[in-house]
mmCIF file of C-alpha atoms in Angstrom:
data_model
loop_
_atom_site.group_PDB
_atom_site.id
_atom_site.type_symbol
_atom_site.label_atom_id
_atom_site.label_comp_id
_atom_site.label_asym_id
_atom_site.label_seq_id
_atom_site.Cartn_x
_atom_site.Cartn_y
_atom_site.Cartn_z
ATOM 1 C CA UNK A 199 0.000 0.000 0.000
ATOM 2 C CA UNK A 200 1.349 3.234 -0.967
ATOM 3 C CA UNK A 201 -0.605 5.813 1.695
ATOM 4 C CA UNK A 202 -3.300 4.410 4.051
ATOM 5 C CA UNK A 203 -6.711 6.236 3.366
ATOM 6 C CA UNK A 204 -8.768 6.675 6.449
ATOM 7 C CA UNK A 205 -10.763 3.481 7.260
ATOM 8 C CA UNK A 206 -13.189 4.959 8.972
ATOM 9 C CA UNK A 207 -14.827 3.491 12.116
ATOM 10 C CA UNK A 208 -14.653 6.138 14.697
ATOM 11 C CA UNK A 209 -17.200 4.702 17.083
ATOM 12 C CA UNK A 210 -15.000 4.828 19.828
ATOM 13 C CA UNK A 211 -13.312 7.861 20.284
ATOM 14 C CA UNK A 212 -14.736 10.158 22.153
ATOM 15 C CA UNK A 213 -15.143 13.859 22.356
ATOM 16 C CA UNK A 214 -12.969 14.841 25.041
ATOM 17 C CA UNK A 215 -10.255 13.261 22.704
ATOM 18 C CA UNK A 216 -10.811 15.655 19.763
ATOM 19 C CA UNK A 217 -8.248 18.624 21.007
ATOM 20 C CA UNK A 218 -5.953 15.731 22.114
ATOM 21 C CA UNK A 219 -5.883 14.035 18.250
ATOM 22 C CA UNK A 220 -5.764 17.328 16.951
ATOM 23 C CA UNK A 221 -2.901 18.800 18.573
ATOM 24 C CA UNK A 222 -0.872 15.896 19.202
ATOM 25 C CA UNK A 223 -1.396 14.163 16.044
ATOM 26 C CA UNK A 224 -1.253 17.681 13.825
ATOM 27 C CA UNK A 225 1.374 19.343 16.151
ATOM 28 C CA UNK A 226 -1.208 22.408 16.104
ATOM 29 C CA UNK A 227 -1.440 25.062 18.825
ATOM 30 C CA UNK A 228 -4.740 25.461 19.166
ATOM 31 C CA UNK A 229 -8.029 26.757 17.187
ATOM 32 C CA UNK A 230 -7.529 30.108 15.695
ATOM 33 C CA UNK A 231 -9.680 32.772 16.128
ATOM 34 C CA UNK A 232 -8.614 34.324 12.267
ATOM 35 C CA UNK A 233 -7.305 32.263 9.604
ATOM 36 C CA UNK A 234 -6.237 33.371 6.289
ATOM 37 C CA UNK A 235 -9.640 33.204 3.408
ATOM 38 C CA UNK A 236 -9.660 32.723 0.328
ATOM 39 C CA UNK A 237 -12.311 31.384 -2.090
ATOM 40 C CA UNK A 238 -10.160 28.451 -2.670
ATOM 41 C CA UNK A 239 -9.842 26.321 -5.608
ATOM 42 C CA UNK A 240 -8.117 23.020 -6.030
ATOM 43 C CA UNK A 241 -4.780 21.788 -6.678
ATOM 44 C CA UNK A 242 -5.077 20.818 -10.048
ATOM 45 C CA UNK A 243 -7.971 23.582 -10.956
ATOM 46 C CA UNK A 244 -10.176 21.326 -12.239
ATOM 47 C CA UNK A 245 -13.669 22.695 -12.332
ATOM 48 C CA UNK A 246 -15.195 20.000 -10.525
ATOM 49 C CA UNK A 247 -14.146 21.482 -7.672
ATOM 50 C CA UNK A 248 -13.470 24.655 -8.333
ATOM 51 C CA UNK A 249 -15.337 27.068 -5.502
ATOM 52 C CA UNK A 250 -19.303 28.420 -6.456
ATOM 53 C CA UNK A 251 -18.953 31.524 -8.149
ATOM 54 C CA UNK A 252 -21.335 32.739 -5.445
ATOM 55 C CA UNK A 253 -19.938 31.375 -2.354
ATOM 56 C CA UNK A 254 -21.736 32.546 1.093
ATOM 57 C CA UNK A 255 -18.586 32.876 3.049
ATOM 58 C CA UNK A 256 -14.921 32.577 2.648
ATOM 59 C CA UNK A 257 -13.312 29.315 2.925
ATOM 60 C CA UNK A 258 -9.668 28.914 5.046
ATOM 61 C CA UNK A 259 -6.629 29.208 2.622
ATOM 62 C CA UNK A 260 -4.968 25.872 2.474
ATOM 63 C CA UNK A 261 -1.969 25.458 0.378
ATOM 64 C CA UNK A 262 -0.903 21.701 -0.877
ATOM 65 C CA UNK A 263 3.260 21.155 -0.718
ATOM 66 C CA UNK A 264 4.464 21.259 -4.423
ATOM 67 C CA UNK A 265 4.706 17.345 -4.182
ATOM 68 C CA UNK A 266 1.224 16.319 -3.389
ATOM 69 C CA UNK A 267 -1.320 16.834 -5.558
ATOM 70 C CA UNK A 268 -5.659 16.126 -6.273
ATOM 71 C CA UNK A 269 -6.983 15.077 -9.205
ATOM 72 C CA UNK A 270 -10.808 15.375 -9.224
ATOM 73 C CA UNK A 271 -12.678 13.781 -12.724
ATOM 74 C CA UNK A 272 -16.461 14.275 -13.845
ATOM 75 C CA UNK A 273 -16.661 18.025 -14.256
ATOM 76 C CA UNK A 274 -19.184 19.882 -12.906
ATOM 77 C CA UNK A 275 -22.728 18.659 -12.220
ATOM 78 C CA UNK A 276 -24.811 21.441 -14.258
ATOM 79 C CA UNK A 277 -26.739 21.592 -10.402
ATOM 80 C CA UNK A 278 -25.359 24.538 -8.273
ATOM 81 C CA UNK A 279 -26.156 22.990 -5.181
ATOM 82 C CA UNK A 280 -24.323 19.451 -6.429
ATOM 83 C CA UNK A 281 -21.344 21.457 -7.371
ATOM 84 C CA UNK A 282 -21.152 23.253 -4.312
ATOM 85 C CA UNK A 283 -20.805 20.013 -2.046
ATOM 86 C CA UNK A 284 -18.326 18.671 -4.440
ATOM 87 C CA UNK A 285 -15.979 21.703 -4.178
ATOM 88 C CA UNK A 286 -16.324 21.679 -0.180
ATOM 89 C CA UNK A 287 -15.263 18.354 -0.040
ATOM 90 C CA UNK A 288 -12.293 18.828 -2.496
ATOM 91 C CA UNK A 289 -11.339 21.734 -0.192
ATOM 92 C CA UNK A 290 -11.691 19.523 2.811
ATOM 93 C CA UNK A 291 -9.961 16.462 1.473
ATOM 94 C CA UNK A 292 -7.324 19.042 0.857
ATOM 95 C CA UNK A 293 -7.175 20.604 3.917
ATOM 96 C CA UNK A 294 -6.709 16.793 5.518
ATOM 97 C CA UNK A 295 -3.924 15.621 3.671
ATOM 98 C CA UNK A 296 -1.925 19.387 3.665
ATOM 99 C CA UNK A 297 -2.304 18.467 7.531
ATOM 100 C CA UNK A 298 -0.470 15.463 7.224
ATOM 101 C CA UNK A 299 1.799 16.241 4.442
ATOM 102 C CA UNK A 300 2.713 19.842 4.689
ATOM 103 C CA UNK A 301 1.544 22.575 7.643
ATOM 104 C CA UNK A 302 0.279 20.796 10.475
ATOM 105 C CA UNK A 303 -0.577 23.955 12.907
ATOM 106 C CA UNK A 304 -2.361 26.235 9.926
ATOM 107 C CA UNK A 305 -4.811 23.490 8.431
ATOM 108 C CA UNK A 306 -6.711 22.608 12.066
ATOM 109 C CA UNK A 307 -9.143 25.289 11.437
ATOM 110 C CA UNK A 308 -9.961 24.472 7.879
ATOM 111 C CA UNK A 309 -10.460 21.014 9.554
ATOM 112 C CA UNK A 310 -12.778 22.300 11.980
ATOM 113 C CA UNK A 311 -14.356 24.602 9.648
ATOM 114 C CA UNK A 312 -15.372 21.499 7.232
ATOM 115 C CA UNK A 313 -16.101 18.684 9.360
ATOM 116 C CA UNK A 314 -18.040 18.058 12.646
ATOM 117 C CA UNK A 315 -18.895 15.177 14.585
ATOM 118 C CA UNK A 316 -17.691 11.936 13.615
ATOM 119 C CA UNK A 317 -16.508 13.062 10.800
ATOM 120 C CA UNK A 318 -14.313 15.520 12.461
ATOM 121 C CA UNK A 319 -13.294 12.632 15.096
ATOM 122 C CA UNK A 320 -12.481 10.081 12.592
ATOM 123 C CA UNK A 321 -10.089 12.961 10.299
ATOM 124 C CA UNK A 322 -8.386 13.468 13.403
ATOM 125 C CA UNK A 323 -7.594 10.506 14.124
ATOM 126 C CA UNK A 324 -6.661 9.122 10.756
ATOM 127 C CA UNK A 325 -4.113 12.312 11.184
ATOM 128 C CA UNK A 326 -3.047 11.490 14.467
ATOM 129 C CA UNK A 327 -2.266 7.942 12.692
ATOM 130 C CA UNK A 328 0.147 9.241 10.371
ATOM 131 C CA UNK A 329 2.311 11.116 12.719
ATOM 132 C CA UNK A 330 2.221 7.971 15.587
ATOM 133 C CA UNK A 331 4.219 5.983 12.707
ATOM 134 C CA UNK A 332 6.195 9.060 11.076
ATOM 135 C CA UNK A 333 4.754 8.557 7.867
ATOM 136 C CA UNK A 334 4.046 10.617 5.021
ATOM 137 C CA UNK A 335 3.310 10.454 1.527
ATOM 138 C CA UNK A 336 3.969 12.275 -1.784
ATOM 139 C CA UNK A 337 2.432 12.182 -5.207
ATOM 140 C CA UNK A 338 -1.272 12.361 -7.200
ATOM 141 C CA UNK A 339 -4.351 10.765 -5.280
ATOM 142 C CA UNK A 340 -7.469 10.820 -8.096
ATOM 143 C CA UNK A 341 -11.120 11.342 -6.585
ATOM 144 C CA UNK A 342 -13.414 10.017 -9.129
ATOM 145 C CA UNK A 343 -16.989 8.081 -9.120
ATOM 146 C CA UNK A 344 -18.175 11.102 -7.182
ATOM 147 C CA UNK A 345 -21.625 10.834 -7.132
ATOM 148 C CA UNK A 346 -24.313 13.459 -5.108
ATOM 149 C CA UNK A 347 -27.680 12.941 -3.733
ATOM 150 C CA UNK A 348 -29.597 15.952 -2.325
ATOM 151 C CA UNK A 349 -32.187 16.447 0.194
ATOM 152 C CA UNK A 350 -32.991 19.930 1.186
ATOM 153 C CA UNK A 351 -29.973 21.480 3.569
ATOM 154 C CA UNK A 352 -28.360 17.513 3.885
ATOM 155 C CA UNK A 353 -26.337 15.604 1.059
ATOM 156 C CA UNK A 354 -25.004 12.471 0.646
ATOM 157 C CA UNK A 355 -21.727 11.985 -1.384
ATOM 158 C CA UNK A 356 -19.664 8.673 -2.211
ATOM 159 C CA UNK A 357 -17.160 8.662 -4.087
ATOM 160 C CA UNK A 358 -13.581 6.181 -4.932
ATOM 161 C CA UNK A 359 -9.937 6.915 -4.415
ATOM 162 C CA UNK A 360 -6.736 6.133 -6.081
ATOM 163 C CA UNK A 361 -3.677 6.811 -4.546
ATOM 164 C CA UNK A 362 -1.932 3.845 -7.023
ATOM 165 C CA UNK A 363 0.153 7.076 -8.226
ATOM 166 C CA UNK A 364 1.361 8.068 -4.427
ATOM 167 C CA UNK A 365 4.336 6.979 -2.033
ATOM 168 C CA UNK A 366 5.137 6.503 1.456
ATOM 169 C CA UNK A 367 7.473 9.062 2.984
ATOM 170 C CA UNK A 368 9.524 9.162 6.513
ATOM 171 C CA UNK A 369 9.021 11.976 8.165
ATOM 172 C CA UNK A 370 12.042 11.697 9.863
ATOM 173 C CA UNK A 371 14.426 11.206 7.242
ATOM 174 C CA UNK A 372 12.510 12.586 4.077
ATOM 175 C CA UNK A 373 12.691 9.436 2.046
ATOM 176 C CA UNK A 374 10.226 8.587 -0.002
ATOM 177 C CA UNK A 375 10.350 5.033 -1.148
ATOM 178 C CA UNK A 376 9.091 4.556 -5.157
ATOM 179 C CA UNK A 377 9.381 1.149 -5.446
ATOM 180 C CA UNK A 378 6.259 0.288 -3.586
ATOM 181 C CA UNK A 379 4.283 -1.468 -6.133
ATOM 182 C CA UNK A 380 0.682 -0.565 -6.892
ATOM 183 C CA UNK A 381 -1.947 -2.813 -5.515
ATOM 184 C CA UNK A 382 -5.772 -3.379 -4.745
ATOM 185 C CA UNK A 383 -5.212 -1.751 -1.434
ATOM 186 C CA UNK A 384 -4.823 1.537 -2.634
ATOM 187 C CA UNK A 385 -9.100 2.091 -3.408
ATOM 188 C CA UNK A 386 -10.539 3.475 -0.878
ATOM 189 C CA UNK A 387 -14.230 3.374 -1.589
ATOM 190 C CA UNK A 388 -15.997 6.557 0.685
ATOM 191 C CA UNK A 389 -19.278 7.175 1.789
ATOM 192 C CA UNK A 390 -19.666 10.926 3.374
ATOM 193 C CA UNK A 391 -22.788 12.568 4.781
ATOM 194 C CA UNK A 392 -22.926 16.506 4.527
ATOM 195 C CA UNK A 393 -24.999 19.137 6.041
ATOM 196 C CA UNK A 394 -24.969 22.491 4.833
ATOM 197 C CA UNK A 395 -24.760 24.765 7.945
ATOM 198 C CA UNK A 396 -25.954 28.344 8.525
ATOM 199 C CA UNK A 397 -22.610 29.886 6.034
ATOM 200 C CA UNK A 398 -23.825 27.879 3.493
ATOM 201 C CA UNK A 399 -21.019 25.463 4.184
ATOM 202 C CA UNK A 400 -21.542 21.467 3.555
ATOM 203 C CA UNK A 401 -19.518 20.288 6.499
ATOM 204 C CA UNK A 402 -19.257 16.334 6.856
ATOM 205 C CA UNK A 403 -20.724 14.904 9.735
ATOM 206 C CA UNK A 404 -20.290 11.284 9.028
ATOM 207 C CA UNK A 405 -18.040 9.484 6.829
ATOM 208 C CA UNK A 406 -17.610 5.815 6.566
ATOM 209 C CA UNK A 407 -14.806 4.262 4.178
ATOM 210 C CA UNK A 408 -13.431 0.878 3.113
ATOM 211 C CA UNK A 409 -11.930 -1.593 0.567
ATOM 212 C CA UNK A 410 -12.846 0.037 -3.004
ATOM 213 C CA UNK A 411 -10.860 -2.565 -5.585
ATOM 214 C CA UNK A 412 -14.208 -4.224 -5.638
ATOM 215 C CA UNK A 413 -16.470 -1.181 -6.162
ATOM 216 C CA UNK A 414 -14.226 1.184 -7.924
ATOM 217 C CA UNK A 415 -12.533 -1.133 -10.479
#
């Protein structure tokens, strides 16, 4: 396996444990009161996930390192409201892996700002997994298969991911190790639930993930 996707299953961690995941897995300092906005796009600018053209609020600035990258296929919808869930999840499954690949402190409130509940339990502690085992990763992870189902201000959105086309990394040393060989262990097959809150943000609440060689061959 080349990076571990979150198998979700987070069940049993609790809520007291959310500032302890977050800041000792992310090596953050804390919520911040102001983070840097932006309308944000995606890595690759693909305009499946590009942001609304209307968006109701400003979404945290997170910046991927130069050696990680999305790719997002499909396109857009055609439905404004089915292209706006897309592009906050792109932003969010951005802001996750910047926090384990690039800057750990700045991402936790673009975390916080797109997921809640056990969605927000079970991203911090696939984070806090990574940094237990000083691992990393580097290289293109494609989202695709991402399909949207609406109903009024709550959404549900599963979708498949590659990450043949990534690599494990040390953190400690910096090596990245290319001759891990692809294998049916790198689909991740994702179910997410979203509710769009009071910004107009569709924040994941829920998120359940497994084995995807089977469903997204």
């Amino acid at each position: 396996m080349r990076r571990r996707h979150h198998q979700v299953a987070a069940g049993g961690v609790t809520l007291t444990l959310l500032g302890a995941l977050v800041l000792t897995g992310c090596g953050g300092a804390g919520s911040k009161d102001a983070a840097p906005k932006e309308s944000a796009g995606v890595s690759d600018g693909t305009p499946s996930a590009s942001a609304p053209a209307a968006a109701v609020t400003d979404r945290p600035k997170v910046v991927m390192p130069a050696d990680v990258r999305h790719v997002y296929e499909g396109g857009r919808t055609g439905d404004p409201v089915k292209d706006a869930v897309l592009a906050d999840n792109a932003r969010n499954l951005e802001a996750i892996d910047t926090a384990i690949t690039g800057d750990r402190a700045s991402t936790e409130p673009a975390l916080r700002f797109y997921n809640k509940d056990k969605a927000l339990l079970a991203v911090a502690d696939y984070i806090k997994s990574y940094y237990a085992e000083n691992r990393s990763f580097v290289g293109t992870t494609r989202y695709y298969r991402r399909d949207v189902t609406v109903s009024g201000a709550a959404a549900t959105l599963t979708y498949c991911a590659d990450a043949t086309q990534t690599y494990p990394k040390d953190r400690r040393t910096g090596t990245v190790d290319r001759s891990v060989p692809g294998s049916a262990s790198d689909y991740t097959f994702f179910t997410e639930r979203l509710r769009k809150n009071d910004n107009g943000v569709w924040q994941s609440f829920d998120v359940t993930s497994g084995p995807g060689a089977d469903k997204c061959a």
